[in-house]
Backbone as JSON Lines, residues from 0, in Angstrom:
{"i":0,"aa":"V","n":[-25.63,16.76,-99.6],"ca":[-26.29,17.54,-98.51],"c":[-26.45,16.86,-96.83]}
{"i":1,"aa":"S","n":[-26.64,15.49,-97.19],"ca":[-26.94,14.42,-96.1],"c":[-25.51,14.13,-95.34]}
{"i":2,"aa":"A","n":[-24.07,14.44,-96.08],"ca":[-22.82,14.17,-95.37],"c":[-22.55,15.6,-94.13]}
{"i":3,"aa":"L","n":[-23.06,16.51,-94.46],"ca":[-23.13,17.59,-93.65],"c":[-23.43,17.02,-92.1]}
{"i":4,"aa":"F","n":[-24.91,16.59,-92.28],"ca":[-25.74,16.35,-91.29],"c":[-25.31,15.26,-90.66]}
{"i":5,"aa":"S","n":[-24.37,14.63,-90.7],"ca":[-24.56,13.04,-90.36],"c":[-23.51,13.01,-89.05]}
{"i":6,"aa":"A","n":[-24.53,11.84,-88.21],"ca":[-23.87,11.8,-86.88],"c":[-22.5,11.42,-86.83]}
{"i":7,"aa":"P","n":[-21.56,12.22,-85.64],"ca":[-20.19,11.64,-85.83],"c":[-19.88,10.52,-85.32]}
{"i":8,"aa":"A","n":[-18.78,9.87,-85.67],"ca":[-18.57,8.85,-85.3],"c":[-17.83,8.38,-84.24]}
{"i":9,"aa":"P","n":[-17.54,7.76,-83.38],"ca":[-16.8,7.64,-81.84],"c":[-15.88,7.74,-82.36]}
{"i":10,"aa":"S","n":[-14.96,8.34,-81.2],"ca":[-13.54,8.7,-81.34],"c":[-12.5,7.84,-81.53]}
{"i":11,"aa":"S","n":[-12.95,6.81,-80.41],"ca":[-11.94,5.45,-80.42],"c":[-11.78,4.42,-81.63]}
{"i":12,"aa":"F","n":[-12.97,4.74,-82.62],"ca":[-12.89,3.67,-83.73],"c":[-12.8,4.33,-84.89]}
{"i":13,"aa":"P","n":[-12.1,4.03,-86.22],"ca":[-11.84,4.59,-87.3],"c":[-13.24,5.07,-88.15]}
{"i":14,"aa":"S","n":[-13.98,6.18,-88.47],"ca":[-14.79,6.04,-89.09],"c":[-15.09,5.7,-90.82]}
{"i":15,"aa":"G","n":[-15.83,4.79,-90.75],"ca":[-16.1,4.23,-91.91],"c":[-15.1,3.13,-92.59]}
{"i":16,"aa":"A","n":[-14.13,3.0,-91.68],"ca":[-13.25,1.87,-92.08],"c":[-13.58,0.76,-91.83]}
{"i":17,"aa":"M","n":[-13.14,-0.26,-92.6],"ca":[-13.47,-1.32,-92.04],"c":[-12.35,-2.36,-91.71]}
{"i":18,"aa":"V","n":[-12.16,-3.23,-90.46],"ca":[-11.24,-3.61,-90.41],"c":[-11.2,-5.28,-90.74]}
{"i":19,"aa":"L","n":[-9.88,-5.53,-91.43],"ca":[-9.85,-6.74,-91.72],"c":[-8.86,-7.55,-91.11]}
{"i":20,"aa":"I","n":[-9.2,-8.73,-90.29],"ca":[-8.42,-9.29,-89.62],"c":[-8.06,-10.77,-90.58]}
{"i":21,"aa":"S","n":[-6.79,-11.09,-90.4],"ca":[-6.34,-12.39,-90.88],"c":[-6.85,-13.71,-90.17]}
{"i":22,"aa":"K","n":[-6.86,-14.68,-90.85],"ca":[-7.22,-15.77,-90.03],"c":[-6.4,-16.06,-88.6]}
{"i":23,"aa":"K","n":[-4.63,-15.58,-89.29],"ca":[-3.59,-16.43,-88.23],"c":[-4.22,-15.35,-87.14]}
{"i":24,"aa":"E","n":[-3.95,-14.15,-87.24],"ca":[-4.3,-13.45,-85.98],"c":[-5.53,-13.62,-85.32]}
{"i":25,"aa":"R","n":[-6.89,-13.67,-85.69],"ca":[-7.78,-14.43,-85.34],"c":[-7.9,-15.77,-84.32]}
{"i":26,"aa":"R","n":[-7.14,-16.64,-85.17],"ca":[-6.84,-17.75,-84.41],"c":[-5.96,-17.69,-83.1]}
{"i":27,"aa":"Q","n":[-5.02,-16.61,-83.02],"ca":[-4.21,-16.29,-82.06],"c":[-4.72,-15.6,-80.85]}
{"i":28,"aa":"I","n":[-5.78,-14.47,-81.42],"ca":[-6.48,-14.18,-80.32],"c":[-7.13,-14.91,-79.41]}
{"i":29,"aa":"L","n":[-7.9,-16.05,-80.21],"ca":[-8.98,-16.77,-79.69],"c":[-8.03,-17.86,-78.85]}
{"i":30,"aa":"E","n":[-7.04,-18.41,-79.33],"ca":[-6.42,-19.3,-78.47],"c":[-5.96,-18.74,-77.09]}
{"i":31,"aa":"H","n":[-5.35,-17.34,-77.27],"ca":[-5.02,-16.93,-75.87],"c":[-6.01,-16.64,-75.11]}
{"i":32,"aa":"L","n":[-7.2,-16.29,-75.61],"ca":[-8.78,-16.4,-74.87],"c":[-8.92,-17.37,-74.48]}
{"i":33,"aa":"F","n":[-8.89,-18.33,-74.89],"ca":[-9.27,-19.66,-74.22],"c":[-8.31,-20.33,-73.28]}
{"i":34,"aa":"Q","n":[-6.95,-19.94,-73.45],"ca":[-5.93,-20.55,-72.43],"c":[-5.96,-19.64,-71.14]}
{"i":35,"aa":"E","n":[-6.34,-18.16,-71.03],"ca":[-6.34,-17.43,-70.01],"c":[-7.63,-17.5,-69.46]}
{"i":36,"aa":"G","n":[-8.67,-17.39,-70.38],"ca":[-10.21,-17.42,-69.67],"c":[-10.62,-15.93,-69.78]}
{"i":37,"aa":"V","n":[-9.49,-14.77,-69.48],"ca":[-9.95,-13.41,-69.7],"c":[-8.86,-12.93,-70.56]}
{"i":38,"aa":"I","n":[-9.0,-11.62,-70.66],"ca":[-8.35,-10.92,-71.45],"c":[-9.11,-9.46,-71.49]}
{"i":39,"aa":"C","n":[-7.62,-8.58,-70.87],"ca":[-7.37,-7.08,-70.77],"c":[-7.57,-6.41,-72.31]}
{"i":40,"aa":"V","n":[-7.86,-5.42,-72.48],"ca":[-7.81,-4.55,-73.7],"c":[-8.11,-3.19,-73.59]}
{"i":41,"aa":"K","n":[-6.72,-2.53,-73.75],"ca":[-6.97,-0.67,-73.42],"c":[-7.74,-0.18,-74.61]}
{"i":42,"aa":"K","n":[-8.35,0.7,-74.01],"ca":[-9.71,1.4,-75.08],"c":[-8.64,2.61,-75.91]}
{"i":43,"aa":"D","n":[-7.79,2.04,-77.04],"ca":[-6.99,2.59,-77.71],"c":[-6.46,1.78,-78.95]}
{"i":44,"aa":"A","n":[-7.65,2.41,-79.99],"ca":[-7.91,1.61,-80.99],"c":[-6.69,2.19,-82.11]}
{"i":45,"aa":"R","n":[-5.55,3.15,-81.78],"ca":[-4.61,3.71,-82.43],"c":[-3.45,2.88,-82.01]}
{"i":46,"aa":"A","n":[-3.08,2.13,-81.17],"ca":[-2.32,1.32,-80.88],"c":[-2.09,0.67,-81.67]}
{"i":47,"aa":"C","n":[-0.55,0.45,-81.77],"ca":[0.08,-0.48,-82.8],"c":[0.31,-1.87,-82.6]}
{"i":48,"aa":"R","n":[0.14,-2.06,-80.74],"ca":[0.52,-3.5,-80.87],"c":[-0.79,-3.78,-79.4]}
{"i":49,"aa":"H","n":[-0.6,-5.05,-79.06],"ca":[-1.79,-5.25,-78.29],"c":[-0.81,-5.63,-76.62]}
{"i":50,"aa":"N","n":[-1.43,-5.03,-75.69],"ca":[-0.44,-4.74,-74.23],"c":[0.22,-6.52,-73.54]}
{"i":51,"aa":"E","n":[-0.38,-7.37,-73.86],"ca":[0.0,-8.84,-73.48],"c":[1.11,-9.26,-74.23]}
{"i":52,"aa":"A","n":[1.99,-10.01,-73.48],"ca":[2.89,-10.53,-74.3],"c":[2.77,-11.68,-75.26]}
{"i":53,"aa":"Q","n":[2.13,-12.36,-75.36],"ca":[1.68,-13.36,-76.43],"c":[0.89,-12.67,-77.62]}
{"i":54,"aa":"L","n":[0.26,-11.31,-77.29],"ca":[-0.22,-11.04,-78.74],"c":[0.24,-9.75,-78.99]}
{"i":55,"aa":"E","n":[1.89,-9.39,-78.68],"ca":[2.29,-8.23,-78.97],"c":[2.49,-8.02,-80.64]}
{"i":56,"aa":"A","n":[2.47,-9.11,-81.42],"ca":[2.27,-8.47,-82.75],"c":[1.05,-8.26,-83.55]}
{"i":57,"aa":"I","n":[-0.12,-8.21,-82.81],"ca":[-1.38,-8.0,-83.22],"c":[-1.67,-6.54,-82.81]}
{"i":58,"aa":"P","n":[-2.02,-5.99,-83.68],"ca":[-2.54,-4.59,-83.05],"c":[-4.1,-4.25,-82.37]}
{"i":59,"aa":"N","n":[-3.53,-3.34,-81.46],"ca":[-4.85,-3.5,-80.32],"c":[-6.28,-3.51,-80.94]}
{"i":60,"aa":"L","n":[-6.41,-2.59,-81.9],"ca":[-7.7,-2.36,-82.96],"c":[-8.13,-3.83,-83.21]}
{"i":61,"aa":"H","n":[-7.29,-4.88,-83.7],"ca":[-7.99,-5.8,-84.24],"c":[-8.32,-7.1,-83.01]}
{"i":62,"aa":"V","n":[-7.79,-6.8,-81.73],"ca":[-7.92,-7.55,-80.49],"c":[-9.38,-7.05,-80.34]}
{"i":63,"aa":"M","n":[-9.67,-5.72,-80.2],"ca":[-11.02,-5.1,-79.89],"c":[-12.1,-5.8,-80.75]}
{"i":64,"aa":"M","n":[-11.97,-5.78,-81.65],"ca":[-13.0,-6.04,-82.79],"c":[-13.47,-7.64,-82.59]}
{"i":65,"aa":"V","n":[-12.22,-8.06,-82.35],"ca":[-12.42,-9.86,-82.15],"c":[-13.48,-10.09,-81.02]}
{"i":66,"aa":"L","n":[-13.14,-9.36,-79.93],"ca":[-13.8,-9.47,-78.77],"c":[-15.19,-8.69,-78.68]}
{"i":67,"aa":"R","n":[-15.07,-7.46,-79.51],"ca":[-16.63,-7.2,-79.13],"c":[-17.75,-8.03,-80.12]}
{"i":68,"aa":"S","n":[-16.85,-8.44,-80.94],"ca":[-17.54,-9.61,-82.05],"c":[-18.44,-11.18,-81.1]}
{"i":69,"aa":"L","n":[-17.29,-11.21,-80.19],"ca":[-17.85,-12.4,-79.12],"c":[-18.44,-11.8,-78.3]}
{"i":70,"aa":"C","n":[-18.48,-10.47,-77.55],"ca":[-19.25,-10.25,-76.62],"c":[-20.6,-10.21,-77.48]}
{"i":71,"aa":"S","n":[-20.89,-9.55,-78.9],"ca":[-22.08,-9.65,-79.23],"c":[-22.99,-11.04,-79.42]}
{"i":72,"aa":"K","n":[-22.22,-11.77,-79.44],"ca":[-22.81,-13.06,-79.53],"c":[-23.02,-13.98,-78.08]}
{"i":73,"aa":"A","n":[-22.77,-13.32,-77.05],"ca":[-22.5,-13.54,-75.84],"c":[-21.66,-14.56,-75.26]}
{"i":74,"aa":"F","n":[-20.79,-14.66,-76.01],"ca":[-19.57,-16.05,-75.87],"c":[-18.79,-15.27,-74.73]}
{"i":75,"aa":"V","n":[-18.54,-13.9,-74.41],"ca":[-17.81,-13.1,-73.45],"c":[-18.36,-12.28,-72.87]}
{"i":76,"aa":"T","n":[-18.36,-12.07,-71.77],"ca":[-19.16,-10.76,-70.76],"c":[-18.15,-9.69,-70.77]}
{"i":77,"aa":"E","n":[-18.25,-8.28,-70.82],"ca":[-17.41,-7.1,-70.88],"c":[-17.57,-6.6,-69.62]}
{"i":78,"aa":"T","n":[-16.79,-5.82,-69.03],"ca":[-16.38,-4.95,-67.76],"c":[-15.74,-3.92,-68.57]}
{"i":79,"aa":"F","n":[-16.32,-2.68,-68.3],"ca":[-14.98,-1.53,-68.69],"c":[-15.05,-0.64,-67.34]}
{"i":80,"aa":"N","n":[-13.79,-0.67,-67.43],"ca":[-13.39,0.27,-66.16],"c":[-11.95,1.12,-66.32]}
{"i":81,"aa":"W","n":[-11.89,2.29,-66.46],"ca":[-10.66,2.99,-66.39],"c":[-10.11,2.94,-67.87]}
{"i":82,"aa":"Q","n":[-10.77,2.87,-68.81],"ca":[-10.37,3.08,-70.38],"c":[-9.51,1.44,-70.48]}
{"i":83,"aa":"W","n":[-10.41,0.59,-69.71],"ca":[-9.7,-0.82,-70.24],"c":[-11.3,-1.74,-70.3]}
{"i":84,"aa":"Y","n":[-10.88,-2.47,-71.15],"ca":[-11.84,-3.53,-71.33],"c":[-11.82,-4.75,-70.75]}
{"i":85,"aa":"Y","n":[-12.19,-5.54,-70.05],"ca":[-12.13,-6.73,-69.09],"c":[-13.13,-7.57,-69.77]}
{"i":86,"aa":"Y","n":[-12.7,-8.89,-70.3],"ca":[-13.45,-9.62,-71.01],"c":[-13.47,-11.09,-70.39]}
{"i":87,"aa":"Y","n":[-14.75,-11.55,-70.09],"ca":[-14.66,-13.07,-69.45],"c":[-15.32,-13.79,-70.35]}
{"i":88,"aa":"L","n":[-14.47,-15.28,-70.27],"ca":[-15.27,-16.08,-71.31],"c":[-16.41,-16.56,-70.66]}
{"i":89,"aa":"T","n":[-17.22,-16.78,-71.16],"ca":[-18.68,-17.45,-70.79],"c":[-18.71,-18.94,-71.05]}
{"i":90,"aa":"N","n":[-19.86,-19.55,-70.57],"ca":[-19.89,-21.13,-70.87],"c":[-20.03,-21.79,-72.05]}
{"i":91,"aa":"E","n":[-21.12,-21.07,-72.82],"ca":[-21.02,-21.26,-74.01],"c":[-19.74,-20.61,-75.14]}
{"i":92,"aa":"G","n":[-19.18,-19.4,-74.65],"ca":[-17.95,-18.99,-75.43],"c":[-16.73,-20.34,-74.99]}
{"i":93,"aa":"I","n":[-16.68,-21.11,-74.42],"ca":[-15.75,-22.18,-74.0],"c":[-16.42,-23.32,-74.83]}
{"i":94,"aa":"D","n":[-17.62,-23.4,-74.95],"ca":[-18.06,-24.73,-76.04],"c":[-17.84,-24.02,-77.54]}
{"i":95,"aa":"F","n":[-18.21,-22.82,-77.85],"ca":[-17.79,-22.31,-78.96],"c":[-16.12,-22.53,-79.39]}
{"i":96,"aa":"L","n":[-15.49,-21.9,-78.47],"ca":[-14.16,-22.0,-78.69],"c":[-13.37,-23.32,-79.13]}
{"i":97,"aa":"R","n":[-14.17,-24.22,-78.35],"ca":[-13.81,-25.73,-78.6],"c":[-13.69,-26.2,-80.07]}
{"i":98,"aa":"G","n":[-14.98,-25.85,-80.41],"ca":[-15.33,-26.2,-81.84],"c":[-14.52,-25.56,-82.63]}
{"i":99,"aa":"V","n":[-14.08,-24.37,-82.5],"ca":[-13.39,-23.38,-83.45],"c":[-11.77,-23.99,-83.65]}
{"i":100,"aa":"L","n":[-11.37,-24.42,-82.16],"ca":[-9.83,-24.59,-82.05],"c":[-9.78,-26.11,-82.26]}
{"i":101,"aa":"N","n":[-10.63,-27.17,-82.32],"ca":[-10.76,-28.29,-82.1],"c":[-9.84,-28.63,-81.0]}
{"i":102,"aa":"L","n":[-10.47,-28.38,-79.68],"ca":[-9.93,-29.02,-78.73],"c":[-10.91,-30.04,-77.67]}
{"i":103,"aa":"P","n":[-10.05,-30.91,-77.05],"ca":[-10.85,-31.96,-76.27],"c":[-11.65,-31.28,-75.51]}
{"i":104,"aa":"P","n":[-12.87,-32.13,-74.94],"ca":[-13.41,-31.58,-73.92],"c":[-12.97,-31.46,-72.59]}
{"i":105,"aa":"Q","n":[-12.05,-32.05,-72.42],"ca":[-11.1,-32.13,-70.91],"c":[-10.26,-31.08,-70.92]}
{"i":106,"aa":"V","n":[-10.36,-30.34,-72.01],"ca":[-9.04,-28.85,-71.98],"c":[-10.06,-27.94,-71.01]}
{"i":107,"aa":"M","n":[-9.42,-27.14,-70.43],"ca":[-10.14,-26.02,-69.76],"c":[-9.42,-24.87,-69.72]}
{"i":108,"aa":"P","n":[-10.14,-23.31,-70.01],"ca":[-8.95,-22.23,-69.13],"c":[-8.5,-22.27,-68.17]}
{"i":109,"aa":"S","n":[-7.4,-21.52,-68.04],"ca":[-6.7,-21.7,-66.54],"c":[-7.8,-21.07,-65.63]}
{"i":110,"aa":"T","n":[-8.82,-20.22,-65.55],"ca":[-9.29,-19.44,-64.76],"c":[-10.18,-20.78,-64.4]}
{"i":111,"aa":"L","n":[-10.52,-21.82,-65.19],"ca":[-11.42,-23.12,-64.19],"c":[-10.71,-24.06,-64.0]}
{"i":112,"aa":"T","n":[-9.43,-23.98,-64.02],"ca":[-8.72,-25.47,-63.46],"c":[-8.33,-24.91,-62.04]}
{"i":113,"aa":"K","n":[-8.28,-25.65,-61.03],"ca":[-8.16,-25.85,-60.08],"c":[-6.72,-25.19,-59.65]}
{"i":114,"aa":"Q","n":[-6.17,-24.66,-58.65],"ca":[-4.92,-24.35,-58.61],"c":[-4.37,-25.51,-57.4]}
{"i":115,"aa":"R","n":[-3.16,-26.37,-57.43],"ca":[-3.14,-27.33,-56.44],"c":[-2.06,-26.4,-55.34]}
{"i":116,"aa":"P","n":[-2.22,-26.49,-54.26],"ca":[-1.28,-25.85,-53.33],"c":[0.27,-26.13,-53.1]}
{"i":117,"aa":"T","n":[1.32,-25.54,-52.91],"ca":[2.41,-25.66,-52.84],"c":[3.17,-26.45,-51.77]}
{"i":118,"aa":"R","n":[2.22,-26.21,-50.59],"ca":[2.7,-26.99,-49.44],"c":[1.81,-27.58,-48.94]}
{"i":119,"aa":"P","n":[1.8,-28.47,-47.96],"ca":[0.4,-29.25,-47.53],"c":[-0.29,-28.39,-46.75]}
{"i":120,"aa":"A","n":[-1.59,-28.56,-46.74],"ca":[-2.54,-28.02,-45.8],"c":[-2.57,-28.17,-44.34]}
{"i":121,"aa":"L","n":[-1.86,-28.85,-43.84],"ca":[-1.95,-29.3,-42.35],"c":[-0.33,-29.13,-41.94]}
{"i":122,"aa":"A","n":[0.53,-28.6,-42.82],"ca":[1.74,-28.6,-42.24],"c":[2.04,-28.03,-40.87]}
{"i":123,"aa":"G","n":[1.39,-26.68,-40.4],"ca":[1.77,-25.97,-39.29],"c":[0.88,-26.26,-37.98]}
{"i":124,"aa":"A","n":[0.17,-27.77,-38.5],"ca":[-0.67,-27.98,-37.2],"c":[-0.02,-28.4,-36.11]}
{"i":125,"aa":"D","n":[1.0,-29.27,-36.24],"ca":[1.95,-30.06,-34.88],"c":[2.34,-28.76,-34.53]}
{"i":126,"aa":"Q","n":[2.52,-27.46,-34.91],"ca":[3.3,-26.62,-33.77],"c":[2.57,-26.03,-32.84]}
{"i":127,"aa":"G","n":[1.43,-26.02,-33.13],"ca":[0.17,-25.53,-31.63],"c":[0.42,-26.47,-30.39]}
{"i":128,"aa":"A","n":[1.04,-27.45,-30.67],"ca":[0.76,-28.41,-29.23],"c":[1.7,-28.03,-28.37]}
{"i":129,"aa":"S","n":[2.55,-27.43,-28.69],"ca":[3.5,-26.98,-27.51],"c":[2.78,-25.65,-26.69]}
{"i":130,"aa":"G","n":[1.81,-25.0,-26.84],"ca":[1.25,-24.34,-26.26],"c":[1.71,-22.88,-26.26]}
{"i":131,"aa":"E","n":[2.77,-22.67,-27.23],"ca":[3.61,-21.51,-27.23],"c":[2.94,-20.82,-28.65]}
{"i":132,"aa":"G","n":[1.94,-20.1,-28.61],"ca":[1.14,-19.6,-29.64],"c":[2.02,-18.5,-29.95]}
{"i":133,"aa":"K","n":[1.84,-17.65,-31.5],"ca":[2.3,-16.28,-31.88],"c":[1.32,-15.12,-31.05]}
{"i":134,"aa":"G","n":[0.16,-15.51,-30.28],"ca":[-0.59,-14.07,-30.16],"c":[-0.17,-13.82,-28.42]}
{"i":135,"aa":"W","n":[-0.85,-12.92,-28.13],"ca":[-0.4,-12.18,-27.0],"c":[-1.33,-12.65,-25.56]}
{"i":136,"aa":"G","n":[-1.72,-13.83,-25.69],"ca":[-2.45,-14.57,-24.65],"c":[-1.71,-14.79,-23.18]}
{"i":137,"aa":"K","n":[-2.63,-14.99,-22.37],"ca":[-2.1,-15.51,-21.31],"c":[-1.53,-16.66,-21.35]}
{"i":138,"aa":"G","n":[-0.02,-16.92,-21.55],"ca":[0.16,-18.4,-21.72],"c":[0.94,-18.91,-20.21]}
{"i":139,"aa":"K","n":[1.32,-19.95,-20.35],"ca":[2.17,-20.74,-19.06],"c":[3.34,-19.83,-18.99]}
{"i":140,"aa":"G","n":[3.7,-19.07,-17.87],"ca":[4.96,-18.74,-17.06],"c":[5.47,-17.67,-18.05]}
{"i":141,"aa":"K","n":[4.62,-17.27,-18.75],"ca":[4.96,-16.08,-19.81],"c":[4.51,-14.81,-19.53]}
{"i":142,"aa":"G","n":[4.79,-13.63,-19.55],"ca":[4.14,-12.09,-19.85],"c":[4.65,-11.58,-18.49]}
{"i":143,"aa":"K","n":[3.44,-10.65,-18.01],"ca":[3.73,-9.99,-16.68],"c":[4.0,-10.58,-15.34]}
{"i":144,"aa":"G","n":[3.29,-11.99,-15.27],"ca":[3.25,-12.63,-14.06],"c":[4.54,-13.44,-13.66]}
{"i":145,"aa":"K","n":[5.78,-13.46,-14.72],"ca":[6.65,-14.07,-14.57],"c":[7.63,-13.18,-13.35]}
{"i":146,"aa":"G","n":[8.45,-13.38,-12.42],"ca":[8.9,-12.84,-11.68],"c":[10.28,-13.22,-11.94]}
């Protein structure tokens, strides 16, 4: 009788089914999360593979469950928008993943590494000395006043 009046299970997750994730798949997910610092997961438990190229061999449900577990332990923060979950690694999560993946302390996720510019910052500074800017201002001998 109690089975007739049970609450319905959420539609995005299988009801009553336990998800078993292999250590190899879990490690791949954690390595990708540490490498990138963020991960996007579509809210589709029935998808047969994950949307990111490095994790295509892993079912989307497994990625969702691993990241939900990390979120409950406050190792990642979750943002949900337009049927997509966005997970961001926290400082505690970085320390946890370093311990799990046996990484040295100087290795950081790509979101925390500073990008170096491809060109020097002051490369265009010498062009302004001639007085010929790119704007519409009153230049010397240019514009309407020139006859």
